[in-house]
Short mmCIF file of C-alpha atoms in Angstrom, two decimals:
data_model
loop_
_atom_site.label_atom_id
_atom_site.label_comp_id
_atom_site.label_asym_id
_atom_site.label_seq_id
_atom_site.Cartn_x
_atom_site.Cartn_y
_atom_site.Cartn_z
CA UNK A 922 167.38 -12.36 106.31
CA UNK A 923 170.69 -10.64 105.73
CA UNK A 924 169.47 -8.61 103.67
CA UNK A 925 166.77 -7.62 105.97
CA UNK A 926 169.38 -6.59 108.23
CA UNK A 927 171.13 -4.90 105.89
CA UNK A 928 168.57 -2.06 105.39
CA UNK A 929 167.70 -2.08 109.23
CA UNK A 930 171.46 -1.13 110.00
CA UNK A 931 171.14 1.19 106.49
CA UNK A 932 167.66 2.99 108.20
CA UNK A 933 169.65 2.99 111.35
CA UNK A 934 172.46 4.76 110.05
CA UNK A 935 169.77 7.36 108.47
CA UNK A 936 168.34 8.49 111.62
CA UNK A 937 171.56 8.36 113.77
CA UNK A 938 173.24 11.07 111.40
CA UNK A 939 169.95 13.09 110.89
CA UNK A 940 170.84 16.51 110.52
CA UNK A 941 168.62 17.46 113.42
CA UNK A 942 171.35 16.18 115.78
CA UNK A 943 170.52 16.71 119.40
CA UNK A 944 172.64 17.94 122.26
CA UNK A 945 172.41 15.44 124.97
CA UNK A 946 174.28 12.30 124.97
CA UNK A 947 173.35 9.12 125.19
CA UNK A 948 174.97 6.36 126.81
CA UNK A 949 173.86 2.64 126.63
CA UNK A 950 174.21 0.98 129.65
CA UNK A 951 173.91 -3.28 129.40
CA UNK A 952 174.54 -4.94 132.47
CA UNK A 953 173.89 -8.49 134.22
CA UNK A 954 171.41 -7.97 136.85
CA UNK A 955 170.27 -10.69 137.21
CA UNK A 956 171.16 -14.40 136.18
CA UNK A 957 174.37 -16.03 137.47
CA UNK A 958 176.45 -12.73 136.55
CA UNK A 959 174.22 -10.34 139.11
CA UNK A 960 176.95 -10.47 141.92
CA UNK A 961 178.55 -8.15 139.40
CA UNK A 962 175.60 -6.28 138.00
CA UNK A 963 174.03 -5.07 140.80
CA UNK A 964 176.86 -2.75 142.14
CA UNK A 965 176.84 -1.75 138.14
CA UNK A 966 173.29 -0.98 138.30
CA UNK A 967 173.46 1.00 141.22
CA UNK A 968 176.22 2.94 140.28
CA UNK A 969 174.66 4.66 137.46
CA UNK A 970 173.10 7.36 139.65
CA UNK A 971 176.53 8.35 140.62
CA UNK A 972 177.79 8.98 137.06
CA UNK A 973 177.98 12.49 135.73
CA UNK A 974 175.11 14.48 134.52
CA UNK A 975 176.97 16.67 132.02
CA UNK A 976 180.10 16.66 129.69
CA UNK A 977 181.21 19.41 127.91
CA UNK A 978 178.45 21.44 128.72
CA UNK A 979 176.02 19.25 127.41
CA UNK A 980 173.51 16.78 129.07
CA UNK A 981 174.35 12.89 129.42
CA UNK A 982 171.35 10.55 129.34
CA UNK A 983 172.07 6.96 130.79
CA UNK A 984 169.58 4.00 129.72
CA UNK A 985 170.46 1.10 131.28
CA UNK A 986 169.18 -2.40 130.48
CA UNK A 987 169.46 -5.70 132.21
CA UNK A 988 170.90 -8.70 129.98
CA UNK A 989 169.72 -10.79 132.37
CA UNK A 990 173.21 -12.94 132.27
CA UNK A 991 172.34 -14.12 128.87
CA UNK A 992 174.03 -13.46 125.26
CA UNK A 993 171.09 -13.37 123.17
CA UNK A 994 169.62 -10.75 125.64
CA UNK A 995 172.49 -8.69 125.79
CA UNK A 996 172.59 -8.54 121.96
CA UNK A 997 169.15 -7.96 121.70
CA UNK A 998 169.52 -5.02 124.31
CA UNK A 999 172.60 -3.43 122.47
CA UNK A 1000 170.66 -3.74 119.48
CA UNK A 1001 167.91 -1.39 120.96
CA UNK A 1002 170.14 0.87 122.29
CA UNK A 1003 171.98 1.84 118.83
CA UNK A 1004 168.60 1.68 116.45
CA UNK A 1005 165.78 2.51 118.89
CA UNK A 1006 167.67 4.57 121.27
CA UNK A 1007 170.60 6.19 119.17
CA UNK A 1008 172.81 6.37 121.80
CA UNK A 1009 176.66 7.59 121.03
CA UNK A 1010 178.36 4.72 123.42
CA UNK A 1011 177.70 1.43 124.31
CA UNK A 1012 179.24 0.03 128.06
CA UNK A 1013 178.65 -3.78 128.66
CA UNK A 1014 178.29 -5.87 129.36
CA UNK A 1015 179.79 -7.46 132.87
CA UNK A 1016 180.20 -11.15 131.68
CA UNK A 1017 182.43 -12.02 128.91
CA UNK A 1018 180.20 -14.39 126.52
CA UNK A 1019 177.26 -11.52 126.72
CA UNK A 1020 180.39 -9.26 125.80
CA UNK A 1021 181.52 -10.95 122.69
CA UNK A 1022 178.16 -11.44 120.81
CA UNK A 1023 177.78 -7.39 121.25
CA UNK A 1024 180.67 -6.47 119.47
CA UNK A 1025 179.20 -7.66 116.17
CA UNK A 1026 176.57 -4.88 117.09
CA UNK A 1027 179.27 -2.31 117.55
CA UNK A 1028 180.95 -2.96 114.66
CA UNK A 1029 177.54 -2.38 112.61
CA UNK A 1030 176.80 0.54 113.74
CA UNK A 1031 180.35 1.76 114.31
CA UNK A 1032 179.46 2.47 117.76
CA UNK A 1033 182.30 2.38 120.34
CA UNK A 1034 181.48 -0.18 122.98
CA UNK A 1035 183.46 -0.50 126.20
CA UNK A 1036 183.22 -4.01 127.99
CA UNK A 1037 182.99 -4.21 131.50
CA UNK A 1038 184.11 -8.29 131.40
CA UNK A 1039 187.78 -9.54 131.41
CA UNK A 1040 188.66 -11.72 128.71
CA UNK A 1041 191.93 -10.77 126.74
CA UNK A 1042 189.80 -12.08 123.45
CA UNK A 1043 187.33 -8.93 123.79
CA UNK A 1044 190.30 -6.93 122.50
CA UNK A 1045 192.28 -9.17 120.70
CA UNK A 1046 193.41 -9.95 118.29
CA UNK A 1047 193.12 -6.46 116.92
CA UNK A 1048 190.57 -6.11 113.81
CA UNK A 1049 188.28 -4.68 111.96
CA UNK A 1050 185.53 -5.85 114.76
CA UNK A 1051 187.44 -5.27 117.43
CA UNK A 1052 188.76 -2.15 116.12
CA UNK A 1053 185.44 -0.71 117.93
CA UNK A 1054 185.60 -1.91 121.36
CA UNK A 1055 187.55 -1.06 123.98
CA UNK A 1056 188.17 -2.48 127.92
CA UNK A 1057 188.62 -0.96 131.22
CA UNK A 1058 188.90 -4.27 132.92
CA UNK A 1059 192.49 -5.90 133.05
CA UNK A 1060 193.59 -8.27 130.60
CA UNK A 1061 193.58 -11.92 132.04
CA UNK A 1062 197.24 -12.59 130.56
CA UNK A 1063 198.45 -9.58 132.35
CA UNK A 1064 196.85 -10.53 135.52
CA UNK A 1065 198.10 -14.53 134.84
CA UNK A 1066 201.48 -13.71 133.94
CA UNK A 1067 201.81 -11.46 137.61
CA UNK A 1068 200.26 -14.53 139.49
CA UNK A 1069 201.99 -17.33 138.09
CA UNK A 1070 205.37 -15.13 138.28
CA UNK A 1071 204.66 -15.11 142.21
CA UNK A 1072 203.42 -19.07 142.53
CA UNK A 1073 206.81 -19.70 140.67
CA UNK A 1074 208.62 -17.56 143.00
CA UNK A 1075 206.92 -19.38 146.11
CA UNK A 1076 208.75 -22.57 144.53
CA UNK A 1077 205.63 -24.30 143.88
CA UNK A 1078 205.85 -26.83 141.13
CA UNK A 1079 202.89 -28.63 140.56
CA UNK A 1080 199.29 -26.14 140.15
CA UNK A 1081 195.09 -27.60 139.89
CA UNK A 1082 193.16 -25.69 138.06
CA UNK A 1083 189.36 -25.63 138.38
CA UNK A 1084 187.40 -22.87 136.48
CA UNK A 1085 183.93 -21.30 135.17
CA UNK A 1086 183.12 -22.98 131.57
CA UNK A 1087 182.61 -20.06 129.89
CA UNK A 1088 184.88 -17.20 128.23
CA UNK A 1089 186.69 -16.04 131.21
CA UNK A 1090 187.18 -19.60 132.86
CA UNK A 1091 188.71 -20.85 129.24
CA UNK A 1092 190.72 -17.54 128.54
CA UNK A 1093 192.59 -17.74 132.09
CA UNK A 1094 193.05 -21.44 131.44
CA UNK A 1095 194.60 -20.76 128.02
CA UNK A 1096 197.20 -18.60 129.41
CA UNK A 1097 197.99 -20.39 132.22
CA UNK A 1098 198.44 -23.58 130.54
CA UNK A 1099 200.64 -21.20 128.01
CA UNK A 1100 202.68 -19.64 130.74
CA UNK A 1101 203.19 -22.43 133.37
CA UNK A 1102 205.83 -24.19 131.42
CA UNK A 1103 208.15 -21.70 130.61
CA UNK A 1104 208.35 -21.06 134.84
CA UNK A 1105 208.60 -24.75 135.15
CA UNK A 1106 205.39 -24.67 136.63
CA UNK A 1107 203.22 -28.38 135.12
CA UNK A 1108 199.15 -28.01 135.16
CA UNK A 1109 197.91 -31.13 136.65
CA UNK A 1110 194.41 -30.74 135.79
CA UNK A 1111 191.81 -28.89 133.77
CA UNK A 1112 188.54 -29.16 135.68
CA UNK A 1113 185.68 -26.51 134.65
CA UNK A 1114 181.63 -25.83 136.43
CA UNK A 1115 179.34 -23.39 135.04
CA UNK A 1116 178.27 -20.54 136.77
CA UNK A 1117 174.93 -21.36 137.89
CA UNK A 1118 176.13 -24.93 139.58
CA UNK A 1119 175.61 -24.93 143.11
CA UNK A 1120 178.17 -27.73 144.21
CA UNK A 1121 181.93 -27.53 142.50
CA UNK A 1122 182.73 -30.98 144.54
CA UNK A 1123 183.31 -33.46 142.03
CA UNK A 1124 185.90 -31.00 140.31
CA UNK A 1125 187.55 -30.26 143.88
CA UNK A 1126 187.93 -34.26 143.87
CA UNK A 1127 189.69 -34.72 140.73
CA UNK A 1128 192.02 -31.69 141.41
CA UNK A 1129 193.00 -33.34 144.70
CA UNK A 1130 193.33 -36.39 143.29
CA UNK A 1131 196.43 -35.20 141.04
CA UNK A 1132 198.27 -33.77 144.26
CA UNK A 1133 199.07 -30.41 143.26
CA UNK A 1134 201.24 -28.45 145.66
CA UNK A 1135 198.45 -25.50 144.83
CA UNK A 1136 195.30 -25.02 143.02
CA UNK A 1137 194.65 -22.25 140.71
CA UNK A 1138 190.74 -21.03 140.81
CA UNK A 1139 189.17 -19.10 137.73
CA UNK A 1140 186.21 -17.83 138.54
CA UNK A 1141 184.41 -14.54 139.50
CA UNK A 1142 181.50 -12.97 142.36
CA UNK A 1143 180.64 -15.11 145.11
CA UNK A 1144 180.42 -18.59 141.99
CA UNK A 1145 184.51 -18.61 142.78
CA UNK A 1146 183.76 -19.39 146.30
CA UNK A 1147 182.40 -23.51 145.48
CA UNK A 1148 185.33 -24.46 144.27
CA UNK A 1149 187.86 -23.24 147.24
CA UNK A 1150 185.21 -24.38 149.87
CA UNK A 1151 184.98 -28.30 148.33
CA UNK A 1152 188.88 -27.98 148.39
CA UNK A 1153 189.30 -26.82 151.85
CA UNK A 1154 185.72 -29.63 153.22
CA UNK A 1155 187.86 -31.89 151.84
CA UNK A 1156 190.90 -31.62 153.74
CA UNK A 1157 192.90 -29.84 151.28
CA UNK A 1158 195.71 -27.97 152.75
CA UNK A 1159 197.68 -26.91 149.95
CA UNK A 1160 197.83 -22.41 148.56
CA UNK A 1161 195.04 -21.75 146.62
CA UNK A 1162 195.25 -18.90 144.21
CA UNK A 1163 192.23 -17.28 142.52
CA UNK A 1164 191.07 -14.25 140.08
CA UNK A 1165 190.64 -10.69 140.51
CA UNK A 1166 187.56 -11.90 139.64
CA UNK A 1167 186.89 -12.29 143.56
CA UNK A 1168 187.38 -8.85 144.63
CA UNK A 1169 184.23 -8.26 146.07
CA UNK A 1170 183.60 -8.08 150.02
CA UNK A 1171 180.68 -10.94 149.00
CA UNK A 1172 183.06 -13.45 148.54
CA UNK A 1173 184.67 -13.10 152.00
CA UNK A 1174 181.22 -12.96 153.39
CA UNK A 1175 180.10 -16.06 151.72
CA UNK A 1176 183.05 -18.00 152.17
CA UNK A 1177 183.84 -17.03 155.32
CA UNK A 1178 187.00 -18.81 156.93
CA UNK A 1179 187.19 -21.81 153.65
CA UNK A 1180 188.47 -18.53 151.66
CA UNK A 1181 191.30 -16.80 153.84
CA UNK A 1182 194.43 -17.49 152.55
CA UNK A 1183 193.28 -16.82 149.23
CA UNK A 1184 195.72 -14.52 146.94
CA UNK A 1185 195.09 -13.68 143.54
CA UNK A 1186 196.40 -10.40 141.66
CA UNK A 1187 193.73 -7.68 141.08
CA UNK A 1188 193.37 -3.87 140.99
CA UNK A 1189 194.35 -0.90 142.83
CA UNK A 1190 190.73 0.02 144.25
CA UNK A 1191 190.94 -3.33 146.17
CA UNK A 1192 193.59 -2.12 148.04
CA UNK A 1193 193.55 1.52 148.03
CA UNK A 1194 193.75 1.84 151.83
CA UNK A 1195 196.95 0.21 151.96
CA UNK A 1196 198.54 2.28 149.85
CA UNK A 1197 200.16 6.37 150.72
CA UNK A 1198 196.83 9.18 150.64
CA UNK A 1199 198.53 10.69 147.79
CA UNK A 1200 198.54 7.97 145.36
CA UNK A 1201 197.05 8.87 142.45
CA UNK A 1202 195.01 4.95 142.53
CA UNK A 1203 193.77 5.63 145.61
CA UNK A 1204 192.69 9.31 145.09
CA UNK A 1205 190.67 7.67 141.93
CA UNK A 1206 188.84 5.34 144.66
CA UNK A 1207 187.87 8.01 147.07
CA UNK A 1208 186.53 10.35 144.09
CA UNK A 1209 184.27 6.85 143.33
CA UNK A 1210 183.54 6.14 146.66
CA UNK A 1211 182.71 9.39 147.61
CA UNK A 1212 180.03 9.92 144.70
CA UNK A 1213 178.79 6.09 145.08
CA UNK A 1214 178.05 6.39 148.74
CA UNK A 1215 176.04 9.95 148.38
CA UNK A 1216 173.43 8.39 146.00
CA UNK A 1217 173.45 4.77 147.77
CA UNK A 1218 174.61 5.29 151.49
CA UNK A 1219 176.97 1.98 151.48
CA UNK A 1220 180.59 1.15 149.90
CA UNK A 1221 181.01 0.13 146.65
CA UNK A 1222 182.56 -3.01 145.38
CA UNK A 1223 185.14 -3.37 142.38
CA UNK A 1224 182.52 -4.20 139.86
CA UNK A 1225 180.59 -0.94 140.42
CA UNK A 1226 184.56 0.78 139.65
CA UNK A 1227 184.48 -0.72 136.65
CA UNK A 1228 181.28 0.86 135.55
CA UNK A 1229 182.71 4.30 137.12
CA UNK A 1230 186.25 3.80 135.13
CA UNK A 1231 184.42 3.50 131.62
CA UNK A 1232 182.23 6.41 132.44
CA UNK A 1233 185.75 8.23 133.37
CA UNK A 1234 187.57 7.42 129.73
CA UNK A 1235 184.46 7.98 128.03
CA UNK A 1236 183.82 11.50 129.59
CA UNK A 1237 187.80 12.24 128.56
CA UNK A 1238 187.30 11.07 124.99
CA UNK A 1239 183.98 12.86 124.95
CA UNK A 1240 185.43 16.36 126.12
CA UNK A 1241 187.27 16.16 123.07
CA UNK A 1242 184.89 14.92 120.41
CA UNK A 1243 182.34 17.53 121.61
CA UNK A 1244 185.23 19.91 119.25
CA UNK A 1245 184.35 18.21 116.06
CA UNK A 1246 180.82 16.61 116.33
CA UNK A 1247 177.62 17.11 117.69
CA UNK A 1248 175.88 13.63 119.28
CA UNK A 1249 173.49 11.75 117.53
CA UNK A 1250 176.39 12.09 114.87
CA UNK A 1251 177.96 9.25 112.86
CA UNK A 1252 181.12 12.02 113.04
CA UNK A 1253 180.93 11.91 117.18
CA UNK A 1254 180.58 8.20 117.49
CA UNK A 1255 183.64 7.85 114.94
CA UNK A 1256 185.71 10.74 117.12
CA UNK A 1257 184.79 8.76 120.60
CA UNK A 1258 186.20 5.75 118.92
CA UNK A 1259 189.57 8.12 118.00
CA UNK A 1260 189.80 9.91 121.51
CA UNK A 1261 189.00 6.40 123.05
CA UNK A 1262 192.97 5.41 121.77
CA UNK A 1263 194.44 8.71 122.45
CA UNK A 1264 193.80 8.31 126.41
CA UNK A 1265 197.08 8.41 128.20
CA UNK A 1266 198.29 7.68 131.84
CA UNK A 1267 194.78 7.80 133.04
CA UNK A 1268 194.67 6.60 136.71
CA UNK A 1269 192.04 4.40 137.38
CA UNK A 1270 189.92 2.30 139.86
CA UNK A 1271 191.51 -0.99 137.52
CA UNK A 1272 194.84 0.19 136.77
CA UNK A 1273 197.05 3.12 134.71
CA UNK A 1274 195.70 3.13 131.49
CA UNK A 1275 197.31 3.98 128.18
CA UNK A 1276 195.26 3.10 124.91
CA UNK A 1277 196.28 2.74 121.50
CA UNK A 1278 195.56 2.03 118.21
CA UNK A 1279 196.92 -1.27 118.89
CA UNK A 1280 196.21 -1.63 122.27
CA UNK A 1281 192.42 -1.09 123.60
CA UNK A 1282 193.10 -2.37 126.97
CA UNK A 1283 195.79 -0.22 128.12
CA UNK A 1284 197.49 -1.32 131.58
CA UNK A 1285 200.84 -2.96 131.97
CA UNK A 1286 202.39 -4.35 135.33
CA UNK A 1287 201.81 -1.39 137.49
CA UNK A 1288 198.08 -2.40 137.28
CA UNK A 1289 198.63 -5.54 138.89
CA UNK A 1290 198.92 -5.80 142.57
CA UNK A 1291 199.09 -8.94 144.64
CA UNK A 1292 196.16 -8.92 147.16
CA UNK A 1293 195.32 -11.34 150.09
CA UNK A 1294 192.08 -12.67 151.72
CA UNK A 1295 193.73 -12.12 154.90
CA UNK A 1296 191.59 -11.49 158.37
CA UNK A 1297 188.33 -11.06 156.71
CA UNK A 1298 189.81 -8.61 154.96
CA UNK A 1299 191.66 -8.03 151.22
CA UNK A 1300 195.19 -6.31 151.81
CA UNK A 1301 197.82 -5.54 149.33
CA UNK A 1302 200.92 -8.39 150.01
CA UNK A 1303 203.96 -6.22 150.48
#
C-alpha cells in the first residue's frame, strides 16, 4: 500500500511540474459545509465569490469542496485537489481535526496549505510537516494567555471549564490548565461534549458543582452556546468567559439573553466599529465587507474573514512568486511556501500578521482584543 502511494504522489509530482505549465492559478478551497462545523463553513462558502479573480495578471481559479465536517473527507478532498486538480494552494479546512489529517497531504506534495481552524498544534511545533502549512486564525495560547491575564486581573480565583472534545476544545484546555497556575488562577474542572450533542447539561452540573467563581467555555459557532445556557437554566450566576470561537452574530441570536455577559478575547473584525475610521483593522473589514455584501447582499461573519485573510496573504506571496515561477510549477508552489514567511505587518480581519520561518502564525498581543456580548451586540471592552 505504501508503495502504491508512493508512485501516486511520484505520477503526481510528474504532471504538476509538466513543462506545459499553465497560467491560471489554482486554489483549493476545503471547507465544512455541512456537519457540526457548517456554522463556520457556510459564511466560507459564500465568500468565495468575493475573492479576487486575478493576481499578477494572471487568472485565479477557486474549486471549493465541502468536507462535510469530517477528517477522512477533508483528506480525501485535499487529496483531489493536489493530484486531480493540480492546484498551487491548499486553504482548509475550518475545523481543526479535518485540519491536521491534511497536512500530511501538504507535506507530500509540498503544497502550501493555509488552515482556516485555530489550534496552536496546526503550526507547532515547527517541522518538516509543518514546515508547509501556515494559519491566519489566532493561536489559542495567544488568545488564552490575553483572557486568563484579564480573569486574573478581575481577581477571580477559582475557573470551570467545559469544552468541545476535539482539537480545539483539548488545545485551549491544555493551555489554560498550563497558564492558570502561574496567575494563581486553580481549574476546578475539566468537563468536555462533542460538537454534534444537543444538551451540554450534565457537564454544566458538574462545573457548578465545584463552585467556581467563573466558568471558562471552549467551544466555537452557535455548539458554544449549550454549555453557557445549562449554566445560566441552572441558576448559575457566576462570569462566564468563552472563545473567539463565538464571534459570530448566530450565537447572540441563538442564545439570546443566557449569552450576554459573555467576554472572550477575539479579533479586530469583531469590533471594527468601535474602533477610529482610520485604523488600519478596521479599513481591512470594510474592504471585506464591502466585496462580501456586493456578491451576497448581507454582512459577513468572522469565519467568512478568515477565508478573505488567507486569500489576502496568499495573493501577497503570490505577487511575488509570479517573478520566479509559472503555476502548475513545483518551483511556484515551493516560492508560495517562501513568500508565505516573508509576509510582514500585514493588517488583517484576525490580527497584524508577521510570518516567519519559525513562526507560521504570525500575530502577537495587538491581535487580541477583549470583546463583550453586551446588548445583543459584541463591543470591544475599553
Amino acid at each position: 500500500m505504501k508503495l502504491a502511494m508512493a508512485g501516486l504522489w511520484v505520477l503526481a509530482g510528474a504532471l504538476l511540474v509538466a513543462p506545459d505549465a499553465r497560467a491560471d492559478i489554482k486554489v483549493g478551497v476545503v471547507v465544512s459545509g455541512s456537519g457540526p462545523g457548517s456554522a463556520l463553513g457556510q459564511p466560507q462558502m459564500r465568500t468565495i465569490a468575493a475573492l479576487p479573480k486575478e493576481i499578477g495578471g494572471e487568472k485565479v481559479v477557486y474549486i471549493a469542496l465541502d468536507d462535510e465536517s469530517d477528517p477522512t473527507k477533508g483528506t480525501q478532498n485535499a487529496r483531489r485537489l493536489v493530484i486531480q486538480d493540480g492546484v498551487d494552494i491548499l486553504i482548509g479546512s475550518s475545523l481543526t481535526p479535518v485540519t491536521m489529517p491534511m497536512l500530511d497531504v501538504a507535506f507530500e506534495s509540498k503544497t502550501p496549505i493555509i488552515s482556516l481552524a485555530a489550534a496552536t498544534a496546526i503550526v507547532r511545533p515547527m517541522d518538516e510537516r509543518r514546515r508547509w502549512a501556515f494559519k491566519v486564525v489566532p493561536n489559542d495560547d495567544l488568545m488564552a494567555a490575553a483572557i486568563l491575564k484579564y480573569i486574573a486581573k478581575s481577581g477571580i480565583k477559582t475557573l470551570g471549564y467545559i469544552g468541545v472534545s476535539d482539537g480545539y476544545g483539548e488545545g485551549y484546555y491544555n493551555e489554560v490548565s498550563r497558564l492558570a497556575p502561574t496567575l494563581g488562577l486553580t481549574v476546578t474542572t475539566h468537563e468536555v461534549y462533542a460538537r454534534a450533542d444537543t444538551s451540554a447539561m450534565g457537564q454544566a452540573l458538574k462545573v457548578i458543582a465545584t463552585n467556581p467563581e467563573a466558568v471558562f467555555i471552549a467551544s466555537a459557532g452557535t455548539p458554544a452556546v449549550l454549555p453557557q445556557e445549562a449554566l445560566r437554566s441552572r441558576g448559575y450566576a457566576g462570569k462566564i468567559f468563552q472563545t473567539h470561537g463565538v464571534a459570530s452574530e448566530e450565537f447572540i441570536k441563538l442564545g439570546g439573553a443566557n449569552v450576554e455577559g459573555a467576554i472572550f478575547t477575539g479579533e479586530a473584525f469583531t469590533i471594527a466599529d468601535d474602533l477610529p475610521a482610520g485604523d488600519p483593522f478596521r479599513q481591512a473589514r470594510d474592504e471585506f465587507v464591502s466585496s462580501y455584501e456586493k456578491v451576497n447582499g448581507q454582512k459577513p461573519n468572522i469565519f467568512g474573514a478568515h477565508l478573505w485573510d488567507a486569500v489576502t496573504l496568499f495573493k501577497r506571496a503570490a505577487a511575488s512568486a509570479l517573478k520566479t515561477a509559472k503555476p502548475g510549477t513545483a518551483e511556484f508552489r515551493a516560492a508560495l511556501r517562501d513568500e508565505l514567511e516573508r509576509g510582514k505587518d500585514v493588517y488583517l480581519n484576525n490580527g497584524l500578521s508577521t510570518m516567519s520561518p519559525t513562526d507560521h502564525n504570525g500575530y502577537d498581543e495587538r491581535s487580541a482584543f477583549l470583546i463583550k456580548v453586551e446588548g445583543g451586540k459584541f463591543r470591544l471592552v475599553k
